[in-house]
Coordinates of C-alpha atoms in Angstrom, one line a residue:
X17 CA 114.9 87.0 129.7
X18 CA 117.4 87.5 127.2
X19 CA 120.6 86.1 126.2
X20 CA 123.8 87.7 124.6
X21 CA 123.5 85.2 122.1
X22 CA 120.3 85.6 121.0
X23 CA 121.0 89.7 120.6
X24 CA 123.6 88.5 118.1
X25 CA 121.6 86.5 116.4
X26 CA 119.0 89.5 116.4
X27 CA 121.2 92.0 115.2
X28 CA 122.9 89.9 112.2
X29 CA 119.3 88.7 111.4
X30 CA 118.5 92.7 111.0
X31 CA 122.1 93.8 109.3
X32 CA 121.0 90.5 107.0
X33 CA 124.8 88.9 108.2
X34 CA 126.1 85.5 109.3
X35 CA 126.0 85.4 113.0
X36 CA 130.0 84.9 113.7
X37 CA 130.4 88.2 111.6
X38 CA 129.0 90.6 114.8
X39 CA 131.5 91.3 117.3
X40 CA 130.8 92.0 121.1
X41 CA 132.5 95.1 119.7
X42 CA 131.7 96.2 116.2
X43 CA 130.8 99.7 115.8
X44 CA 126.7 98.3 114.6
X45 CA 126.0 101.6 113.5
X46 CA 128.9 101.5 111.4
X47 CA 127.7 98.1 110.0
X48 CA 124.6 99.6 109.0
X49 CA 121.9 99.7 112.2
X50 CA 119.8 102.4 111.0
X51 CA 117.1 104.3 113.2
X52 CA 114.5 102.1 111.8
X53 CA 116.4 98.6 112.9
X54 CA 117.2 100.2 116.2
X55 CA 113.6 100.8 117.1
X56 CA 112.9 97.3 115.8
X57 CA 115.3 95.3 118.3
X58 CA 114.2 97.9 121.1
X59 CA 110.6 96.6 120.8
X60 CA 111.7 92.9 120.6
X61 CA 114.0 92.9 123.7
X62 CA 111.5 95.3 125.4
X63 CA 108.8 92.5 125.0
X64 CA 111.8 90.1 126.3
X65 CA 111.9 91.7 129.8
X66 CA 115.2 93.9 129.1
X67 CA 114.5 97.4 129.6
X68 CA 116.2 99.3 127.3
X69 CA 114.7 101.3 125.5
X70 CA 115.2 103.0 121.5
X71 CA 117.6 105.7 123.2
X72 CA 119.4 103.3 125.0
X73 CA 120.5 101.9 122.1
X74 CA 121.4 105.1 120.1
X75 CA 123.6 106.1 122.8
X76 CA 125.5 102.9 122.4
X77 CA 127.1 101.3 119.5
X78 CA 128.1 98.1 120.7
X79 CA 126.8 94.8 121.6
X80 CA 128.9 94.4 124.6
X81 CA 127.7 97.9 125.7
X82 CA 124.3 96.9 124.9
X83 CA 124.7 93.6 126.7
X84 CA 125.9 95.1 130.0
X85 CA 122.6 97.7 130.2
X86 CA 120.7 94.9 130.2
X87 CA 122.3 93.4 132.8
X88 CA 121.9 96.6 134.9
X89 CA 118.5 96.1 133.9
X90 CA 117.8 92.7 135.3
X91 CA 116.4 91.2 131.9
X92 CA 118.9 89.1 130.9
X93 CA 120.7 85.6 131.9
X94 CA 124.2 86.7 133.3
X95 CA 126.1 82.9 132.0
X96 CA 124.8 83.8 128.4
X97 CA 122.6 80.3 128.2
X98 CA 120.8 80.5 124.7
X99 CA 117.1 81.4 125.3
X100 CA 115.8 81.3 121.7
X101 CA 112.2 81.8 122.5
X102 CA 112.9 85.2 123.5
X103 CA 114.0 86.5 119.8
X104 CA 110.3 85.2 118.9
X105 CA 107.3 87.4 119.5
X106 CA 105.2 86.1 121.7
X107 CA 101.0 86.5 122.1
X108 CA 100.2 89.4 124.1
X109 CA 97.3 88.5 126.3
X110 CA 94.5 92.0 125.2
X111 CA 90.9 92.3 126.6
X112 CA 88.6 90.5 125.1
X113 CA 86.9 92.3 122.2
X114 CA 84.0 92.2 119.2
X115 CA 86.0 92.2 116.4
X116 CA 82.4 93.1 114.7
X117 CA 81.3 96.0 116.8
X118 CA 83.2 99.3 115.5
X119 CA 86.1 100.5 117.2
X120 CA 88.1 103.5 117.5
X121 CA 90.3 105.2 114.7
X122 CA 94.6 104.8 115.7
X123 CA 95.7 108.5 116.5
X124 CA 97.1 108.8 112.8
X125 CA 93.4 107.2 111.8
X126 CA 92.1 109.9 113.4
X127 CA 94.2 112.7 111.7
X128 CA 93.6 111.4 108.5
X129 CA 90.0 111.0 108.9
X130 CA 89.5 114.4 110.3
X131 CA 92.2 116.1 107.0
X132 CA 90.3 114.4 104.4
X133 CA 87.2 116.3 105.1
X134 CA 85.8 119.7 103.7
X135 CA 86.6 122.8 105.5
X136 CA 90.0 121.8 106.0
X137 CA 93.0 123.7 105.3
X138 CA 94.8 122.1 102.5
X139 CA 92.2 119.3 103.4
X140 CA 89.5 117.3 101.8
X141 CA 91.7 115.2 100.2
X142 CA 92.3 111.3 100.9
X143 CA 95.6 110.1 102.2
X144 CA 96.4 107.3 99.8
X145 CA 99.2 105.5 97.5
X146 CA 98.3 105.0 94.3
X147 CA 101.2 102.9 91.9
X148 CA 100.9 101.7 88.4
X149 CA 102.6 98.2 87.3
X150 CA 103.9 98.3 83.4
X151 CA 104.3 94.4 82.7
X152 CA 102.7 92.2 79.6
X153 CA 100.3 89.5 79.7
X154 CA 98.8 89.5 83.0
X155 CA 95.2 88.1 83.3
X156 CA 92.0 89.8 83.5
X157 CA 90.7 86.9 85.4
X158 CA 93.4 85.9 87.7
X159 CA 93.8 89.5 88.6
X160 CA 90.0 89.8 89.8
X161 CA 90.1 87.2 91.5
X162 CA 93.2 87.3 93.1
X163 CA 92.0 91.0 94.7
X164 CA 88.3 89.1 95.9
X165 CA 90.8 86.7 97.6
X166 CA 93.0 89.2 98.7
X167 CA 90.1 91.1 100.4
X168 CA 88.8 88.0 102.0
X169 CA 92.3 87.9 103.5
X170 CA 92.7 90.9 104.9
X171 CA 89.5 92.4 107.2
X172 CA 91.1 96.0 107.2
X173 CA 90.2 95.9 103.0
X174 CA 86.5 95.1 104.4
X175 CA 86.8 98.2 106.7
X176 CA 83.9 101.2 106.8
X177 CA 84.7 104.8 108.3
X178 CA 82.2 105.8 110.1
X179 CA 80.6 109.6 110.7
X180 CA 81.5 109.6 114.5
X181 CA 84.7 108.4 113.8
X182 CA 85.0 105.0 114.2
X183 CA 85.9 102.1 112.3
X184 CA 83.9 99.2 111.5
X185 CA 84.5 95.6 109.5
X186 CA 82.1 94.5 107.1
X187 CA 81.8 90.5 106.9
X188 CA 81.8 91.4 103.2
X189 CA 83.4 93.7 100.8
X190 CA 81.9 96.8 98.4
X191 CA 84.8 96.4 96.0
X192 CA 82.7 96.3 93.0
X193 CA 85.4 94.2 91.2
X194 CA 88.0 95.1 88.3
X195 CA 87.7 97.6 86.3
X196 CA 89.2 96.4 82.9
X197 CA 89.9 99.6 80.0
X198 CA 90.7 98.2 76.5
X199 CA 93.3 101.2 75.3
X200 CA 94.6 98.9 72.4
X201 CA 92.9 101.2 69.9
X202 CA 93.1 104.2 71.3
X203 CA 94.8 107.1 68.8
X204 CA 96.1 108.9 71.7
X205 CA 97.1 106.5 74.1
X206 CA 99.8 108.7 76.0
X207 CA 96.5 111.2 76.3
X208 CA 94.3 108.2 77.8
X209 CA 97.0 107.4 79.9
X210 CA 97.9 110.6 81.4
X211 CA 93.8 111.3 81.7
X212 CA 93.6 107.8 83.5
X213 CA 96.5 108.7 86.0
X214 CA 95.3 112.1 86.9
X215 CA 91.9 110.8 87.6
X216 CA 92.9 107.7 89.8
X217 CA 96.1 109.0 91.1
X218 CA 93.8 111.9 92.8
X219 CA 91.0 109.9 93.7
X220 CA 88.8 110.2 96.9
X221 CA 87.8 106.9 97.7
X222 CA 84.1 106.9 99.6
X223 CA 85.7 105.4 102.9
X224 CA 82.2 105.3 104.8
X225 CA 81.4 102.6 102.0
X226 CA 84.0 100.5 103.2
X227 CA 85.8 101.7 100.1
X228 CA 90.0 101.4 100.6
X229 CA 91.3 99.9 97.5
X230 CA 91.0 99.9 93.8
X231 CA 92.7 98.1 91.4
X232 CA 92.3 98.1 87.9
X233 CA 93.3 97.3 84.5
X234 CA 95.0 98.9 81.1
X235 CA 95.0 96.7 78.4
X236 CA 97.8 98.3 75.8
X237 CA 99.0 97.3 72.3
X238 CA 101.3 94.0 71.5
X239 CA 100.2 92.7 74.9
X240 CA 101.5 95.2 77.8
X241 CA 99.3 95.9 79.9
X242 CA 98.9 98.3 83.3
X243 CA 97.7 98.0 86.4
X244 CA 96.6 100.5 88.8
X245 CA 96.5 100.3 92.7
X246 CA 95.1 102.6 95.4
X247 CA 95.0 101.9 98.6
X248 CA 93.9 104.6 101.8
X249 CA 96.0 104.6 104.2
X250 CA 93.6 104.9 106.8
X251 CA 93.8 101.5 106.2
X252 CA 96.9 100.3 105.8
X253 CA 100.1 101.5 106.1
X254 CA 103.4 101.7 103.9
X255 CA 104.7 98.3 104.9
X256 CA 101.1 97.2 104.9
X257 CA 100.7 98.2 101.0
X258 CA 103.9 95.9 100.9
X259 CA 102.2 92.7 102.3
X260 CA 99.2 93.6 100.3
X261 CA 100.9 93.4 97.0
X262 CA 103.4 90.5 98.2
X263 CA 100.3 88.7 99.2
X264 CA 98.4 89.8 95.9
X265 CA 101.5 88.6 93.7
X266 CA 101.2 84.9 95.6
X267 CA 97.5 84.6 94.9
X268 CA 97.7 85.3 91.2
X269 CA 100.1 83.4 90.4
X270 CA 98.9 80.2 92.7
X271 CA 94.8 80.4 92.7
X272 CA 94.7 77.1 93.7
X273 CA 97.0 77.6 96.7
X274 CA 95.8 79.4 100.2
X275 CA 98.3 81.6 102.2
X276 CA 99.3 80.9 105.9
X277 CA 96.6 82.1 108.0
X278 CA 96.2 84.8 109.8
X279 CA 95.5 84.1 113.6
X280 CA 95.3 87.9 115.1
X281 CA 93.7 90.9 113.5
X282 CA 94.2 94.7 114.0
X283 CA 91.4 95.8 116.4
X284 CA 92.5 93.1 118.3
X285 CA 96.3 94.9 118.3
X286 CA 94.9 97.9 119.0
X287 CA 93.3 96.9 122.0
X288 CA 96.6 95.0 123.0
X289 CA 98.9 97.5 122.2
X290 CA 96.8 100.1 124.4
X291 CA 96.6 97.9 126.8
X292 CA 100.2 97.2 127.0
X293 CA 101.9 100.8 126.3
X294 CA 99.5 102.4 129.4
X295 CA 102.3 103.4 131.6
X296 CA 104.5 104.5 129.1
X297 CA 101.6 106.4 127.4
X298 CA 101.6 108.2 130.8
X299 CA 105.4 108.9 131.2
X300 CA 105.7 110.0 127.5
X301 CA 102.4 112.7 128.0
X302 CA 104.0 114.2 131.0
X303 CA 107.6 114.3 129.4
X304 CA 105.8 116.1 125.9
X305 CA 103.8 118.3 128.6
X306 CA 107.3 119.8 129.8
X307 CA 108.4 120.8 126.3
X308 CA 105.1 121.9 125.6
X309 CA 106.3 125.8 126.2
X310 CA 109.5 126.0 124.4
X311 CA 108.3 123.9 120.8
X312 CA 108.2 126.1 118.1
X313 CA 105.6 125.7 115.4
X314 CA 106.3 124.6 111.6
X315 CA 108.9 126.5 108.8
X316 CA 107.8 129.9 107.9
X317 CA 108.0 129.5 104.2
X318 CA 107.3 131.8 101.7
X319 CA 104.0 131.0 99.8
X320 CA 102.7 132.7 96.8
X321 CA 98.8 132.2 98.4
X322 CA 97.6 131.8 102.1
X323 CA 97.2 127.9 102.4
X324 CA 93.2 128.8 103.5
X325 CA 92.5 130.3 100.1
X326 CA 93.5 127.1 98.2
X327 CA 90.6 125.6 97.6
X328 CA 91.9 122.1 94.8
X329 CA 95.2 121.7 95.8
X330 CA 97.3 119.3 93.9
X331 CA 99.6 117.1 95.2
X332 CA 102.8 116.1 92.6
X333 CA 106.2 114.9 92.7
X334 CA 109.4 116.0 92.6
X335 CA 112.6 113.2 92.3
X336 CA 116.2 112.5 92.2
X337 CA 118.4 109.4 92.7
X338 CA 121.5 109.2 94.0
X339 CA 124.0 107.2 92.1
X340 CA 125.5 103.9 94.3
X341 CA 128.8 105.1 94.2
X342 CA 127.9 108.4 96.1
X343 CA 125.3 106.5 98.5
X344 CA 128.4 104.1 99.7
X345 CA 130.5 107.3 100.4
X346 CA 127.9 109.1 101.8
X347 CA 127.2 106.0 104.1
X348 CA 130.8 105.8 105.0
X349 CA 131.1 108.8 105.7
X350 CA 128.0 109.2 108.3
X351 CA 129.3 106.3 109.6
X352 CA 132.4 108.1 110.4
X353 CA 130.4 110.3 112.4
X354 CA 128.3 107.7 114.3
X355 CA 125.3 109.3 112.7
X356 CA 122.5 107.1 111.0
X357 CA 122.0 107.7 106.7
X358 CA 118.8 109.2 107.7
X359 CA 119.7 111.3 110.3
X360 CA 122.1 113.0 107.5
X361 CA 119.6 113.2 105.1
X362 CA 116.6 114.8 107.5
X363 CA 119.4 117.4 108.7
X364 CA 119.8 118.3 104.7
X365 CA 116.4 119.0 104.7
X366 CA 116.2 120.9 107.8
X367 CA 119.3 122.7 106.8
X368 CA 117.6 123.8 103.0
X369 CA 114.1 124.5 104.9
X370 CA 116.5 126.8 107.2
X371 CA 118.0 129.0 104.3
X372 CA 114.0 129.8 103.4
X373 CA 112.2 130.0 106.7
X374 CA 111.3 133.1 108.3
X375 CA 112.7 131.5 111.3
X376 CA 115.4 129.0 112.2
X377 CA 114.0 127.0 114.9
X378 CA 110.8 124.6 113.6
X379 CA 109.2 121.8 114.3
X380 CA 109.0 118.9 111.2
X381 CA 107.0 116.7 111.2
X382 CA 108.3 112.6 111.6
X383 CA 106.4 109.8 110.4
X384 CA 107.8 106.3 112.7
X385 CA 106.8 102.7 111.6
X386 CA 105.6 101.6 115.5
X387 CA 105.1 98.2 114.5
X388 CA 104.8 96.1 117.7
X389 CA 105.8 92.4 118.2
X390 CA 102.4 91.6 119.9
X391 CA 101.5 88.8 118.3
X392 CA 103.8 86.4 115.4
X393 CA 101.4 87.5 113.3
X394 CA 101.4 91.6 113.6
X395 CA 104.2 91.3 110.8
X396 CA 102.1 89.4 108.3
X397 CA 98.6 92.5 109.7
X398 CA 97.2 95.0 107.0
X399 CA 96.8 98.2 109.3
X400 CA 97.5 101.9 110.1
X401 CA 100.6 101.5 112.9
X402 CA 102.6 104.9 112.1
X403 CA 102.7 107.6 114.9
X404 CA 104.1 111.0 114.1
X405 CA 107.0 112.5 116.3
X406 CA 107.5 116.6 116.6
X407 CA 111.3 116.8 116.0
X408 CA 112.4 120.2 116.9
X409 CA 114.8 120.9 114.4
X410 CA 117.0 124.3 116.0
X411 CA 119.2 125.4 112.8
X412 CA 120.6 128.7 114.3
X413 CA 124.2 129.1 115.1
X414 CA 127.1 128.5 113.1
X415 CA 127.8 124.8 112.9
X416 CA 129.2 122.2 110.8
X417 CA 127.1 119.8 108.8
X418 CA 128.3 116.9 111.0
X419 CA 127.7 118.6 114.4
X420 CA 124.2 120.1 113.2
X421 CA 123.7 115.7 112.0
X422 CA 124.7 114.8 115.9
X423 CA 122.7 117.6 117.5
X424 CA 119.3 117.0 115.3
X425 CA 120.2 112.7 116.1
X426 CA 120.8 113.2 119.6
X427 CA 117.1 115.3 120.2
X428 CA 115.2 112.7 117.9
X429 CA 116.8 109.8 120.2
X430 CA 115.6 111.5 123.4
X431 CA 112.4 112.4 121.7
X432 CA 111.4 108.9 120.3
X433 CA 111.8 107.6 123.3
X434 CA 108.2 109.3 124.0
X435 CA 107.1 108.7 121.1
X436 CA 103.8 106.5 122.9
X437 CA 102.6 110.1 123.1
X438 CA 101.9 110.9 119.1
X439 CA 103.2 114.0 117.6
X440 CA 99.4 114.8 116.8
X441 CA 98.5 114.4 120.7
X442 CA 101.3 116.9 121.1
X443 CA 99.8 119.3 118.2
X444 CA 96.6 119.5 120.0
X445 CA 97.8 120.2 123.3
X446 CA 100.3 123.5 121.8
X447 CA 96.6 124.2 119.8
X448 CA 95.2 124.1 123.4
X449 CA 97.8 126.4 124.8
X450 CA 98.4 128.9 122.3
X451 CA 96.3 128.4 119.6
X452 CA 96.1 127.1 116.0
X453 CA 99.6 125.6 115.5
X454 CA 100.5 124.2 111.8
X455 CA 103.4 121.5 111.5
X456 CA 102.5 120.8 107.3
X457 CA 106.2 119.9 106.4
X458 CA 107.4 116.1 106.7
X459 CA 110.3 114.1 106.3
X460 CA 109.9 110.7 105.7
X461 CA 112.7 107.5 105.6
X462 CA 112.0 104.5 104.6
X463 CA 115.6 103.6 105.2
X464 CA 116.0 99.6 106.0
X465 CA 112.2 99.2 105.2
X466 CA 114.0 97.3 102.1
X467 CA 112.3 97.5 98.4
X468 CA 108.3 98.5 98.4
X469 CA 107.7 96.0 95.7
X470 CA 109.7 92.7 96.0
X471 CA 111.1 90.3 92.6
X472 CA 107.5 87.9 93.1
X473 CA 104.8 91.4 92.9
X474 CA 106.8 93.0 89.3
X475 CA 107.3 89.5 87.8
X476 CA 103.6 89.1 87.8
X477 CA 102.1 92.5 87.2
X478 CA 106.0 94.3 85.9
X479 CA 107.9 97.5 86.8
X480 CA 106.6 99.7 89.4
X481 CA 106.6 102.5 87.3
X482 CA 104.8 106.0 88.0
X483 CA 103.7 106.5 92.0
X484 CA 102.1 109.1 94.2
X485 CA 101.4 109.0 97.9
X486 CA 99.2 111.9 99.2
X487 CA 98.1 113.4 102.8
X488 CA 95.7 116.1 103.7
X489 CA 97.2 119.4 105.5
X490 CA 101.1 118.5 104.0
X491 CA 103.1 121.5 102.3
X492 CA 106.0 119.4 101.7
X493 CA 106.8 115.4 102.4
X494 CA 110.1 114.6 101.9
X495 CA 110.7 111.3 101.7
X496 CA 113.8 109.2 101.7
X497 CA 113.8 105.5 99.6
X498 CA 115.7 102.5 98.8

């Protein structure tokens, strides 16, 4: 059972503010709560029996309004008594499973697994993150030992993906050890580093043998070093990647110390998630079945060549940085209109697509970070916890930008409340009903997830430099990060 003071504490924690700063009638979206923050609050309070959804929270803007909703749902103490335990994730009983046996892929994992096979349009490539860290005096011996301990700590780094579309955690890792390149005397250093980057950033790891992580080290002149890290999204999503790098830095920095034990696992999480969301899944499936006939396909963009004719595509990155003062002004304007920054950037992206698309109405793929607090150790797990939402963006007609952003946020709120049934499954249903349907344009908002690499990672390995993420069967992926 929830209390209003417990909720106030949760909100303060999400915003990084003192509890006393959170008033009953403050505009919480105006204070900075965004979509991811609201989803996490809804998940935490739902776990405590509140009955409120993300859609309820985004439609109302104050703690007093949210508290009234929870009172009506019967999931609260009306006297406002403290219930501190309700703020902590509680272990979710799950079916007993054999964690050494093969287990089914999660929905997004299955989509990645199918997309990486040859013969798929824009497929045949792995879904992975690749990052370089430029620092000084990184020790090959300590880094090798730290990676080995990291692989021992996180079972999904020892996972192999089987031909039947299942996965299995192995007792031992197949990682061969740290590759060290001594480039201190190379004549064309820039050219060699470019060659290494081109090779590693588009490398397709052998996930069938359990090859899901690779770390290597380049030794450069005058003590400079470059750490290269690649992780398969089949085994780790963006938040897991951040966890992995944080743990790697801790293991490198203190080789004689153990990290706190993790008393949970990804296969146990998947089993608990399926058991705890069965009713939600059925309701969400019915919701999307009712919308299936009206959903459009992806944007119809002009292409120089038919995508199915491409056999060796390469992913490239374009980026722009918004100066802090402009960001602050934009955030203030968004708060004035009651929309989140994620929805502002999503609307801008949809406007640009509509200018090029043959149709003004299309669906966009939105990855959702859906890590449920089913156990106290869930936040420490490595695995793929993402799902996809198919968002119907109707850019027809003449509306102001603010009106469009408000409409898109309203559509998002309604749809995300039924996201237990993944957009991958919705696409499958559309394909059965009308033939192949593509939704190859993605919008990824990582706002409120925080810095991908913390100060400890940078202190150990150097400044995060060149980065690349790659997903099969995707034309465009607009990513917004802080």
